[in-house]
Short mmCIF file of C-alpha atoms in Angstrom, two decimals:
data_model
loop_
_atom_site.label_atom_id
_atom_site.label_comp_id
_atom_site.label_asym_id
_atom_site.label_seq_id
_atom_site.Cartn_x
_atom_site.Cartn_y
_atom_site.Cartn_z
CA MET A 85 20.64 -30.69 -24.25
CA GLN A 86 18.33 -28.64 -22.16
CA ARG A 87 18.37 -29.25 -18.50
CA ILE A 88 15.24 -30.07 -17.19
CA THR A 89 14.62 -28.06 -14.37
CA ARG A 90 11.52 -27.69 -11.93
CA ARG A 91 9.95 -24.69 -13.96
CA PHE A 92 10.47 -26.37 -17.29
CA LEU A 93 8.79 -29.59 -15.91
CA LEU A 94 6.15 -28.14 -14.75
CA ARG A 95 5.56 -25.44 -17.86
CA ALA A 96 5.58 -28.75 -20.15
CA ILE A 97 3.31 -30.92 -17.56
CA GLY A 98 0.90 -27.52 -18.07
CA THR A 99 1.00 -27.29 -21.52
CA ALA A 100 0.43 -31.07 -21.88
CA ALA A 101 -2.28 -31.70 -19.54
CA GLY A 102 -3.41 -28.53 -18.07
CA SER A 103 -2.81 -26.31 -14.75
CA ALA A 104 -4.54 -29.04 -12.50
CA ALA A 105 -2.30 -31.32 -13.32
CA ALA A 106 0.49 -29.15 -13.09
CA TYR A 107 -0.58 -27.90 -9.63
CA ARG A 108 -1.18 -31.73 -8.71
CA THR A 109 2.44 -32.52 -9.52
CA MET A 110 3.55 -29.33 -7.41
CA GLU A 111 1.71 -31.07 -4.57
CA ALA A 112 3.48 -34.28 -5.36
CA LEU A 113 6.93 -32.84 -5.45
CA GLY A 114 6.17 -31.09 -1.88
CA ILE A 115 6.45 -27.48 -3.74
CA VAL A 116 2.77 -26.00 -2.16
CA ALA A 117 0.43 -27.78 0.10
CA ALA A 118 -2.03 -30.16 -0.96
CA SER A 119 -4.63 -28.63 1.77
CA ALA A 120 -4.66 -25.42 0.60
CA LYS A 121 -7.84 -23.84 -0.02
CA THR A 122 -8.57 -20.30 -1.61
CA PRO A 123 -11.50 -18.02 -0.75
CA GLU A 124 -14.72 -18.96 -2.11
CA LEU A 125 -15.54 -17.65 -5.62
CA ASP A 126 -18.25 -19.22 -8.01
CA LEU A 127 -15.95 -20.90 -10.33
CA PRO A 128 -17.07 -24.47 -10.72
CA ALA A 129 -14.72 -27.26 -11.17
CA GLY A 130 -14.06 -28.19 -14.87
CA SER A 131 -16.09 -25.02 -15.86
CA GLY A 132 -13.58 -23.73 -17.98
CA GLN A 133 -12.31 -26.73 -20.01
CA GLY A 134 -11.49 -26.40 -23.42
CA LYS A 135 -11.33 -22.44 -22.95
CA ARG A 136 -8.47 -19.74 -22.70
CA VAL A 137 -7.88 -16.57 -21.39
CA VAL A 138 -4.82 -14.36 -21.79
CA ILE A 139 -3.82 -12.58 -18.33
CA LEU A 140 -1.84 -9.19 -19.17
CA GLY A 141 0.28 -8.45 -16.08
CA ALA A 142 1.64 -10.61 -13.18
CA GLY A 143 0.34 -8.35 -10.59
CA ILE A 144 -1.55 -9.24 -7.65
CA ALA A 145 -4.61 -8.77 -10.17
CA GLY A 146 -3.33 -11.19 -12.89
CA LEU A 147 -1.99 -13.77 -10.59
CA VAL A 148 -5.22 -14.07 -8.49
CA ALA A 149 -6.83 -14.47 -11.87
CA ALA A 150 -4.91 -17.01 -13.55
CA TRP A 151 -4.98 -19.32 -10.09
CA GLU A 152 -8.80 -19.27 -9.93
CA LEU A 153 -9.38 -19.86 -13.49
CA SER A 154 -6.67 -22.42 -13.76
CA GLN A 155 -8.57 -24.02 -10.54
CA ALA A 156 -11.33 -23.97 -12.83
CA GLY A 157 -9.88 -26.02 -15.80
CA TRP A 158 -9.28 -22.82 -18.05
CA ASP A 159 -6.31 -22.76 -20.02
CA CYS A 160 -4.45 -19.61 -18.72
CA VAL A 161 -1.44 -17.82 -20.17
CA VAL A 162 -0.02 -15.02 -18.41
CA LEU A 163 2.21 -11.85 -20.24
CA GLU A 164 3.95 -10.33 -17.91
CA ALA A 165 6.24 -7.84 -19.28
CA SER A 166 9.13 -7.29 -16.75
CA GLY A 167 11.72 -10.08 -14.94
CA ARG A 168 9.22 -10.76 -12.07
CA VAL A 169 5.98 -11.41 -10.31
CA GLY A 170 3.88 -9.09 -8.16
CA GLY A 171 3.79 -5.90 -10.08
CA ARG A 172 3.87 -2.75 -7.61
CA ASN A 173 4.15 -5.50 -5.06
CA LEU A 174 7.96 -4.82 -4.61
CA THR A 175 10.09 -5.55 -1.79
CA VAL A 176 13.97 -4.79 -1.98
CA ARG A 177 16.62 -6.30 -0.04
CA GLY A 178 20.63 -6.28 -0.25
CA GLY A 179 21.94 -7.57 -3.51
CA ASP A 180 18.93 -6.34 -5.46
CA VAL A 181 19.43 -4.27 -8.11
CA LEU A 182 16.68 -1.59 -9.21
CA HIS A 183 15.80 0.42 -12.77
CA GLU A 184 13.96 3.41 -13.42
CA GLY A 185 14.48 3.90 -17.09
CA ALA A 186 18.42 4.69 -17.17
CA LEU A 187 18.78 5.23 -13.16
CA ARG A 188 20.24 2.05 -11.99
CA GLN A 189 20.52 1.66 -7.74
CA GLU A 190 22.03 -1.84 -6.06
CA VAL A 191 20.13 -2.52 -3.09
CA CYS A 192 22.79 -1.96 -0.04
CA PHE A 193 21.28 -3.45 2.78
CA ASP A 194 22.90 -5.91 5.04
CA GLN A 195 21.65 -9.31 4.35
CA LYS A 196 19.49 -9.86 7.15
CA ASP A 197 15.91 -11.48 7.19
CA HIS A 198 14.60 -8.26 8.82
CA LEU A 199 16.43 -5.70 6.36
CA TYR A 200 14.28 -5.35 3.82
CA ALA A 201 11.84 -2.23 2.19
CA ASN A 202 8.51 -2.62 0.89
CA LEU A 203 8.67 0.34 -2.01
CA GLY A 204 5.24 -1.00 -2.92
CA PRO A 205 2.14 -1.79 -0.71
CA ALA A 206 3.47 -1.86 2.95
CA ARG A 207 -0.01 -2.53 4.89
CA ILE A 208 -2.94 -5.25 4.74
CA PRO A 209 -5.96 -3.49 6.72
CA HIS A 210 -7.94 -6.04 8.54
CA HIS A 211 -11.16 -5.71 6.71
CA HIS A 212 -9.52 -6.85 3.52
CA ARG A 213 -10.89 -10.04 3.69
CA ALA A 214 -9.91 -11.11 0.21
CA LEU A 215 -6.49 -10.33 0.47
CA LEU A 216 -6.75 -12.21 3.78
CA GLY A 217 -8.28 -15.19 2.34
CA TYR A 218 -5.28 -15.68 0.17
CA CYS A 219 -2.76 -15.24 2.91
CA LYS A 220 -4.63 -17.90 5.16
CA ALA A 221 -4.94 -20.48 2.36
CA PHE A 222 -1.62 -20.21 1.10
CA GLY A 223 0.07 -20.30 4.77
CA ILE A 224 1.55 -16.72 4.60
CA GLU A 225 2.51 -15.90 7.98
CA LEU A 226 1.15 -12.58 8.94
CA GLU A 227 2.47 -10.04 12.07
CA VAL A 228 0.88 -6.77 12.99
CA PHE A 229 2.12 -3.65 10.93
CA THR A 230 1.92 -0.56 13.47
CA ASN A 231 0.36 2.04 11.81
CA ASP A 232 -0.71 4.65 14.53
CA ASN A 233 2.02 5.39 17.06
CA ARG A 234 1.19 7.71 19.71
CA GLY A 235 5.06 7.94 20.69
CA ALA A 236 5.67 8.92 17.14
CA LEU A 237 6.32 12.83 15.74
CA PHE A 238 4.22 15.58 14.04
CA HIS A 239 6.95 18.34 12.92
CA ASP A 240 5.48 21.31 11.27
CA SER A 241 8.03 24.03 10.14
CA ARG A 242 5.90 26.70 11.01
CA ALA A 243 4.45 25.85 14.17
CA PHE A 244 6.26 25.50 17.25
CA ALA A 245 9.41 26.87 16.52
CA GLY A 246 9.74 23.91 13.62
CA LYS A 247 10.11 21.62 16.75
CA PRO A 248 9.08 18.29 16.45
CA ILE A 249 5.67 17.41 18.77
CA ARG A 250 4.99 14.01 20.27
CA ALA A 251 1.67 12.59 18.47
CA ARG A 252 -0.10 11.57 21.99
CA HIS A 253 0.68 15.17 23.22
CA VAL A 254 -0.74 16.72 19.92
CA MET A 255 -3.83 14.44 20.06
CA THR A 256 -4.23 14.71 23.78
CA ASP A 257 -4.53 18.34 23.54
CA VAL A 258 -6.75 18.71 20.81
CA ARG A 259 -9.32 16.64 22.21
CA GLY A 260 -9.42 18.39 25.74
CA TYR A 261 -9.48 22.02 24.16
CA VAL A 262 -12.15 21.00 22.00
CA ALA A 263 -13.92 19.22 24.44
CA GLU A 264 -13.86 22.19 26.83
CA LEU A 265 -14.90 24.33 24.12
CA LEU A 266 -18.20 22.04 23.74
CA ALA A 267 -19.11 21.80 27.29
CA LYS A 268 -18.69 25.59 27.90
CA ALA A 269 -21.22 25.94 24.96
CA VAL A 270 -23.27 23.27 26.75
CA ASP A 271 -23.23 24.92 29.95
CA ARG A 272 -23.70 28.06 28.81
CA GLY A 273 -27.27 27.10 27.12
CA ALA A 274 -26.02 27.41 23.78
CA LEU A 275 -27.66 23.83 22.49
CA ASP A 276 -30.39 24.00 25.18
CA ARG A 277 -32.88 24.14 21.98
CA GLU A 278 -31.06 20.46 21.20
CA LEU A 279 -30.45 19.38 24.40
CA THR A 280 -32.76 18.12 27.70
CA ALA A 281 -31.71 18.90 31.29
CA GLU A 282 -30.71 15.15 31.57
CA ASP A 283 -28.83 15.40 28.31
CA LYS A 284 -26.81 18.33 29.14
CA GLU A 285 -25.98 16.73 32.40
CA ARG A 286 -24.79 13.36 30.65
CA ILE A 287 -23.06 15.36 27.80
CA LEU A 288 -20.82 17.40 30.34
CA LYS A 289 -19.77 13.99 32.37
CA MET A 290 -18.83 12.40 29.00
CA LEU A 291 -17.00 15.64 27.78
CA GLN A 292 -15.24 15.72 31.42
CA GLU A 293 -14.06 12.48 30.78
CA PHE A 294 -13.35 12.81 26.81
CA GLY A 295 -11.18 15.45 27.23
CA GLY A 296 -9.67 15.12 30.75
CA LEU A 297 -11.11 18.33 31.96
CA LYS A 298 -10.71 19.78 35.23
CA GLY A 299 -13.45 20.55 38.06
CA ASP A 300 -16.42 22.47 37.80
CA GLY A 301 -14.94 25.03 35.52
CA LEU A 302 -14.95 22.54 32.77
CA ALA A 303 -11.13 23.41 31.82
CA TYR A 304 -8.63 21.84 30.12
CA GLU A 305 -5.42 22.28 31.85
CA GLY A 306 -3.15 19.30 30.39
CA SER A 307 -3.51 15.91 30.88
CA SER A 308 -0.98 12.82 32.08
CA ARG A 309 -2.33 11.27 28.94
CA ALA A 310 0.09 13.95 27.02
CA GLY A 311 3.11 12.50 29.14
CA TYR A 312 4.94 13.93 31.92
CA ARG A 313 7.64 16.55 31.42
CA GLY A 314 11.06 15.06 30.70
CA ARG A 315 9.63 11.14 30.86
CA GLY A 316 6.42 9.21 29.01
CA ASN A 317 5.40 7.37 32.19
CA ALA A 318 4.99 8.69 35.73
CA GLY A 319 8.04 7.34 37.25
CA LEU A 320 9.20 4.92 40.45
CA ALA A 321 6.97 7.28 42.83
CA GLY A 322 3.77 8.41 40.69
CA GLY A 323 4.51 11.20 40.83
CA GLY A 324 5.67 14.69 38.16
CA GLU A 325 4.18 17.28 36.25
CA PRO A 326 2.28 16.55 33.26
CA GLU A 327 3.12 17.66 30.15
CA THR A 328 2.38 21.46 29.62
CA PRO A 329 -0.28 21.99 27.07
CA LEU A 330 0.48 23.46 23.65
CA ASP A 331 -0.90 26.47 22.52
CA PHE A 332 -4.23 25.76 21.02
CA ARG A 333 -3.92 29.00 18.80
CA GLU A 334 -0.88 27.35 17.30
CA LEU A 335 -2.20 24.02 17.32
CA LEU A 336 -4.82 25.59 15.29
CA THR A 337 -2.19 27.24 13.06
CA SER A 338 -0.03 24.10 12.36
CA ASP A 339 -0.82 20.91 9.75
CA PHE A 340 -1.69 18.46 12.44
CA TRP A 341 -5.78 19.07 12.41
CA GLU A 342 -5.94 19.08 8.12
CA TYR A 343 -6.14 14.72 8.51
CA LYS A 344 -2.89 13.90 10.20
CA LEU A 345 -4.95 13.91 13.52
CA HIS A 346 -7.60 11.87 11.99
CA PHE A 347 -5.28 9.51 9.58
CA SER A 348 -5.85 6.54 11.95
CA GLN A 349 -9.67 7.01 11.62
CA PHE A 350 -9.60 6.87 7.96
CA LEU A 351 -11.11 3.10 7.11
CA ASN A 352 -8.26 1.66 5.33
CA GLN A 353 -5.92 3.14 7.96
CA ASN A 354 -7.64 1.52 10.99
CA PRO A 355 -6.14 -0.74 13.75
CA THR A 356 -5.39 -4.15 13.38
CA LEU A 357 -3.65 -3.97 10.00
CA PHE A 358 -0.70 -6.40 9.19
CA GLN A 359 2.17 -7.38 7.15
CA PRO A 360 3.58 -10.79 5.92
CA ILE A 361 6.78 -11.58 8.08
CA GLY A 362 9.61 -11.18 5.74
CA GLY A 363 8.36 -8.99 3.15
CA MET A 364 5.04 -7.90 1.29
CA ASP A 365 6.74 -9.94 -1.53
CA ALA A 366 5.89 -13.29 0.12
CA ILE A 367 2.38 -12.69 -1.59
CA PRO A 368 3.52 -12.87 -5.25
CA LYS A 369 5.49 -15.21 -4.41
CA ALA A 370 2.69 -17.94 -2.74
CA PHE A 371 0.98 -17.20 -6.24
CA GLU A 372 4.03 -17.94 -8.67
CA ARG A 373 4.85 -21.48 -6.14
CA ARG A 374 1.30 -22.53 -7.55
CA ILE A 375 1.08 -21.31 -10.82
CA GLY A 376 4.75 -19.81 -11.87
CA HIS A 377 4.50 -22.28 -15.10
CA LEU A 378 1.20 -20.63 -16.30
CA VAL A 379 3.42 -16.82 -16.35
CA ARG A 380 5.37 -15.86 -19.17
CA LEU A 381 8.06 -13.31 -18.10
CA GLY A 382 9.68 -10.46 -20.48
CA CYS A 383 6.87 -10.75 -22.78
CA HIS A 384 5.87 -7.01 -23.80
CA VAL A 385 2.50 -6.11 -25.13
CA GLN A 386 2.62 -4.90 -28.82
CA GLN A 387 -0.91 -4.77 -30.04
CA LEU A 388 -4.51 -5.77 -28.99
CA GLY A 389 -7.57 -6.66 -30.98
CA ARG A 390 -10.55 -8.84 -31.14
CA THR A 391 -10.88 -11.74 -33.30
CA ASN A 392 -14.73 -13.20 -34.64
CA THR A 393 -14.57 -15.69 -31.18
CA GLY A 394 -12.00 -14.06 -28.76
CA VAL A 395 -9.00 -12.09 -28.40
CA ARG A 396 -5.52 -11.85 -30.55
CA ILE A 397 -2.42 -10.21 -28.24
CA THR A 398 0.56 -9.39 -30.21
CA PHE A 399 3.24 -9.21 -28.09
CA ARG A 400 7.43 -9.14 -28.04
CA ASN A 401 9.06 -12.32 -26.50
CA ALA A 402 12.14 -12.49 -23.82
CA GLN A 403 14.13 -13.82 -26.92
CA GLY A 404 12.90 -10.44 -29.06
CA THR A 405 10.35 -11.96 -31.34
CA THR A 406 7.15 -11.14 -31.75
CA GLU A 407 4.32 -13.41 -31.69
CA ALA A 408 0.41 -13.66 -31.55
CA ILE A 409 -1.90 -15.36 -29.18
CA GLU A 410 -5.27 -16.10 -29.15
CA GLY A 411 -7.81 -16.76 -26.75
CA ASP A 412 -11.58 -16.68 -25.89
CA PHE A 413 -10.91 -13.76 -23.14
CA ALA A 414 -8.56 -11.48 -22.34
CA ILE A 415 -7.89 -9.89 -18.98
CA CYS A 416 -5.91 -6.38 -18.89
CA THR A 417 -4.59 -5.14 -15.79
CA ILE A 418 -1.79 -3.29 -17.45
CA PRO A 419 -1.80 0.05 -15.61
CA THR A 420 -3.50 2.43 -17.75
CA PRO A 421 -0.84 5.31 -18.24
CA VAL A 422 1.27 2.32 -20.14
CA LEU A 423 -1.79 0.68 -22.02
CA LYS A 424 -2.86 3.71 -23.19
CA HIS A 425 0.00 3.74 -25.93
CA ILE A 426 -0.32 -0.06 -26.78
CA PRO A 427 -2.41 -0.30 -30.17
CA ASN A 428 -5.84 -1.61 -29.53
CA ASP A 429 -9.26 -1.76 -31.18
CA PHE A 430 -11.11 -0.82 -27.98
CA SER A 431 -14.59 1.09 -28.22
CA SER A 432 -14.07 5.07 -28.09
CA ARG A 433 -15.64 4.94 -24.44
CA THR A 434 -13.22 2.53 -23.55
CA GLN A 435 -10.27 4.42 -25.03
CA HIS A 436 -11.48 7.92 -23.51
CA ALA A 437 -11.60 6.10 -19.83
CA ILE A 438 -7.96 4.65 -20.12
CA GLN A 439 -6.93 8.08 -21.31
CA SER A 440 -8.48 9.70 -18.15
CA LEU A 441 -7.07 7.68 -15.75
CA GLU A 442 -4.33 9.61 -14.01
CA PHE A 443 -1.54 7.84 -11.97
CA VAL A 444 -0.26 9.40 -8.49
CA GLU A 445 3.63 10.24 -8.51
CA SER A 446 4.12 8.68 -5.72
CA VAL A 447 7.95 8.07 -4.11
CA LYS A 448 9.24 6.16 -1.47
CA ILE A 449 12.98 6.29 0.09
CA ALA A 450 14.37 3.48 2.59
CA PHE A 451 17.66 3.76 4.69
CA GLN A 452 19.59 1.30 6.76
CA ALA A 453 20.50 2.75 9.97
CA ARG A 454 23.56 1.42 11.86
CA ARG A 455 21.57 1.13 15.20
CA ARG A 456 17.75 1.33 15.99
CA PHE A 457 18.06 5.01 17.50
CA TRP A 458 14.34 5.67 17.23
CA GLU A 459 13.75 2.72 19.95
CA GLU A 460 17.00 3.23 21.98
CA ASP A 461 16.96 7.33 22.32
CA GLN A 462 12.85 7.90 21.85
CA ALA A 463 11.46 4.70 22.55
CA ILE A 464 9.28 4.89 19.15
CA TYR A 465 8.22 1.22 18.17
CA GLY A 466 6.88 1.52 14.87
CA GLY A 467 4.38 3.98 13.73
CA ILE A 468 4.61 6.97 11.48
CA SER A 469 6.04 10.49 11.72
CA TRP A 470 4.76 13.22 10.07
CA THR A 471 6.40 16.61 8.89
CA ASP A 472 5.17 19.07 6.32
CA GLN A 473 7.96 18.92 4.14
CA ASP A 474 8.07 16.86 1.01
CA ILE A 475 9.36 13.76 1.96
CA THR A 476 5.87 13.78 4.36
CA GLN A 477 6.60 10.37 6.48
CA ILE A 478 8.54 8.53 8.21
CA TRP A 479 7.89 5.02 8.85
CA TYR A 480 9.43 3.03 11.76
CA PRO A 481 9.84 -0.77 11.24
CA ALA A 482 7.33 -2.71 12.51
CA ASN A 483 9.64 -5.85 12.79
CA GLY A 484 13.31 -7.19 14.04
CA TYR A 485 12.46 -5.12 17.15
CA HIS A 486 16.15 -4.55 19.93
CA ARG A 487 18.29 -5.51 16.60
CA GLU A 488 21.09 -4.03 15.73
CA LYS A 489 20.15 -2.70 12.32
CA GLY A 490 16.61 -1.68 10.98
CA VAL A 491 14.97 -0.12 7.75
CA VAL A 492 13.67 3.27 8.20
CA LEU A 493 11.04 4.06 5.46
CA GLY A 494 12.51 7.86 5.14
CA ALA A 495 10.42 9.12 2.90
CA TYR A 496 6.93 8.42 1.84
CA ILE A 497 5.29 11.05 -0.60
CA TRP A 498 2.36 10.58 -2.72
CA ASP A 499 1.15 14.24 -3.56
CA ARG A 500 1.87 15.92 -6.86
CA GLU A 501 4.31 18.76 -6.72
CA PRO A 502 6.66 17.20 -3.89
CA GLY A 503 6.68 13.74 -5.69
CA LEU A 504 7.43 15.39 -9.15
CA ARG A 505 10.67 17.04 -7.61
CA TYR A 506 11.66 14.18 -6.17
CA SER A 507 11.12 12.15 -9.46
CA GLU A 508 13.67 14.51 -11.25
CA MET A 509 16.04 13.90 -8.74
CA THR A 510 18.98 11.50 -9.43
CA GLY A 511 19.28 8.82 -6.88
CA ALA A 512 22.01 10.42 -4.75
CA GLN A 513 20.00 13.66 -4.61
CA ARG A 514 16.74 12.17 -3.36
CA LEU A 515 19.07 10.61 -0.72
CA GLU A 516 20.72 13.96 0.07
CA ARG A 517 17.46 15.57 0.33
CA ALA A 518 15.63 13.08 2.20
CA LEU A 519 18.32 13.10 5.23
CA ALA A 520 18.32 16.69 5.07
CA GLU A 521 14.98 16.81 6.08
CA GLY A 522 14.97 13.75 8.17
CA GLU A 523 17.04 15.82 10.36
CA LYS A 524 14.50 18.47 11.37
CA LEU A 525 12.66 15.07 12.92
CA HIS A 526 15.51 13.50 14.60
CA PRO A 527 18.62 15.70 15.01
CA GLY A 528 21.97 13.72 13.94
CA TYR A 529 19.51 11.29 11.23
CA THR A 530 22.14 11.88 8.86
CA ALA A 531 24.97 10.32 10.47
CA GLU A 532 22.83 7.43 11.82
CA MET A 533 22.08 5.98 7.93
CA GLU A 534 24.44 3.90 6.53
CA CYS A 535 23.00 3.62 2.96
CA GLY A 536 19.76 4.30 0.96
CA VAL A 537 17.60 3.56 -2.08
CA SER A 538 14.67 4.84 -3.59
CA ARG A 539 11.78 4.56 -5.81
CA ALA A 540 9.75 7.10 -7.88
CA TRP A 541 7.02 4.88 -10.11
CA LEU A 542 6.41 7.85 -12.08
CA ASN A 543 9.84 6.59 -13.96
CA VAL A 544 9.02 3.10 -14.11
CA PRO A 545 8.63 2.40 -17.45
CA LEU A 546 5.97 -0.40 -16.98
CA GLN A 547 4.00 1.67 -14.30
CA LYS A 548 4.02 5.00 -14.76
CA GLY A 549 3.15 6.15 -11.64
CA ALA A 550 1.68 4.20 -8.35
CA TRP A 551 -2.25 4.55 -8.41
CA ALA A 552 -5.05 5.93 -9.47
CA ARG A 553 -5.43 9.47 -8.42
CA GLU A 554 -8.75 9.90 -6.78
CA THR A 555 -10.77 12.32 -8.65
CA GLY A 556 -14.19 12.46 -10.24
CA PRO A 557 -13.09 12.13 -13.53
CA VAL A 558 -11.12 9.36 -12.32
CA GLU A 559 -13.58 7.42 -10.86
CA GLU A 560 -15.75 7.86 -13.57
CA ALA A 561 -13.36 6.38 -15.80
CA ALA A 562 -12.96 3.59 -13.58
CA ALA A 563 -16.57 2.78 -13.62
CA VAL A 564 -16.18 2.29 -17.42
CA LEU A 565 -13.86 -0.09 -17.28
CA ARG A 566 -15.39 -2.50 -14.55
CA GLU A 567 -17.56 -3.51 -17.88
CA PRO A 568 -16.28 -5.49 -20.42
CA ASP A 569 -15.11 -4.19 -23.98
CA GLY A 570 -16.31 -7.31 -25.59
CA PRO A 571 -14.19 -10.09 -24.93
CA PHE A 572 -11.56 -7.46 -23.46
CA TYR A 573 -12.14 -7.37 -19.10
CA PHE A 574 -9.81 -5.23 -16.91
CA ALA A 575 -8.76 -5.38 -13.79
CA GLY A 576 -6.50 -4.08 -10.67
CA SER A 577 -6.98 -1.63 -8.32
CA GLN A 578 -7.14 1.49 -10.73
CA ILE A 579 -10.45 0.55 -11.82
CA THR A 580 -11.99 0.04 -7.89
CA ALA A 581 -12.61 2.16 -4.95
CA LEU A 582 -9.27 1.33 -3.65
CA PRO A 583 -6.66 2.07 -5.84
CA GLY A 584 -3.17 1.61 -4.63
CA TRP A 585 -4.57 -1.43 -2.27
CA GLN A 586 -4.05 -5.24 -3.11
CA GLU A 587 -7.50 -5.68 -2.09
CA GLY A 588 -8.36 -3.60 -4.77
CA ALA A 589 -6.77 -5.44 -7.35
CA VAL A 590 -8.18 -8.73 -5.49
CA LEU A 591 -11.80 -7.79 -5.96
CA SER A 592 -11.11 -6.21 -9.39
CA ALA A 593 -10.04 -9.73 -10.62
CA HIS A 594 -12.78 -11.67 -8.99
CA GLY A 595 -15.37 -9.45 -10.54
CA ALA A 596 -13.65 -10.10 -14.41
CA LEU A 597 -13.44 -14.00 -13.33
CA HIS A 598 -17.76 -14.18 -12.65
CA GLY A 599 -18.20 -11.71 -15.74
CA ILE A 600 -15.96 -14.13 -18.30
CA HIS A 601 -17.91 -17.13 -16.28
CA HIS A 602 -21.75 -16.24 -17.27
CA ARG A 603 -20.86 -15.38 -20.57
CA SER A 604 -18.95 -18.85 -21.01
CA VAL A 605 -21.72 -20.37 -19.41
CA ALA A 606 -24.44 -18.43 -21.90
CA ARG A 607 -22.54 -19.40 -24.95
#
């Protein structure tokens, strides 16, 4: 006799009486808060009665679509090929097991609430209002994610004898030198045709403040903004010598200014950024608590086709048998590197767009450190250090401050060549190489680390890459997929101007939902 679990009960209620009834049951059982409200979306209650949407993929876009449609009375079925919800939203903790094809990795972290790694999305910008709206509605608690830390490091193996430099030192000196050059140009009349006498006087004063210039000579001679020699602050007596200015020509030959210097100026990297307390997977888990009964895990889509009245999806279920399901519409969130291998009857224009969407070969590597040496030895609390080596970035945790151990993101790679190099390595080789590269920023780094884990998204069979590469052809293909192909709608950050960001996934789902609603009303 089958044991009556909550999941079995909710699936049965959802099948018999609809998702709204199942959700009310969850409210009664205390599984979800009865007062939860989601961001406004123009789907009137009851507007989907008697209609079905088949949603392909239980990543963020698929979960958002299922939640909103179910609230409007639609019959929803979500087919997810993997054994979990969330898609690329992946948080790993001690005891988890990761698979990349034949590569199997056991996550070795201690089982403490602050020892985890977000191997997919890891930050939420403050202006990603749609995603933050769901966090608020579902009671997902947030904390500040420290993205830009002036105490972190810049490292270029070809500059400054290969030694890492504090970010504040680089930023202060670049600002000072640029201010000096512009001030001298203004003072010597180079911009007299563009400026009035009053403008010149104000600009010179502004540049003196902006760059920390000294005296009438308008020279940059260093600034306490860069810190003090041997320490970061002025000390007990308020004395000490500011850091010696970095050589301007060496700054110019470094790669710091290419985009690392202004990284935090990019709109999606502007403070304030957030992360869910305890891991980014708090978001898909919140959706799962509400609509998990609509999701069928382990279901691999084998064919996509249309009928006279809608869609027909053939798939292999978790038991290994083949099934088919029909609906009025389908929302496809399957990553295009996977989707392009699934037989379908899409238009040639849609098929060409799917083939054209390239994905980034991103790799993340996380290490558990036996002590928080970045805090104890260098007063680095959160933020990111940069290097010209393959690992590209080292992230310091923005949680668990002053606790005994911490999880450092020892590599975040997204450029094609280093991404391919690391994707081709074994798990052990990745860790060894990332540790060796980390030594250039933190001598003794290898000895501080207890264990590590990696994720090369190119090698994940159900993903085959991390996010859509931002190129002209990819943007054109994404624009095609923002339009439906008959009863098929497409969603996921891959079709938006926010590839890789969860906000893109949410907005793409909203776009598909609006389209389906208006078509269903017009029928």
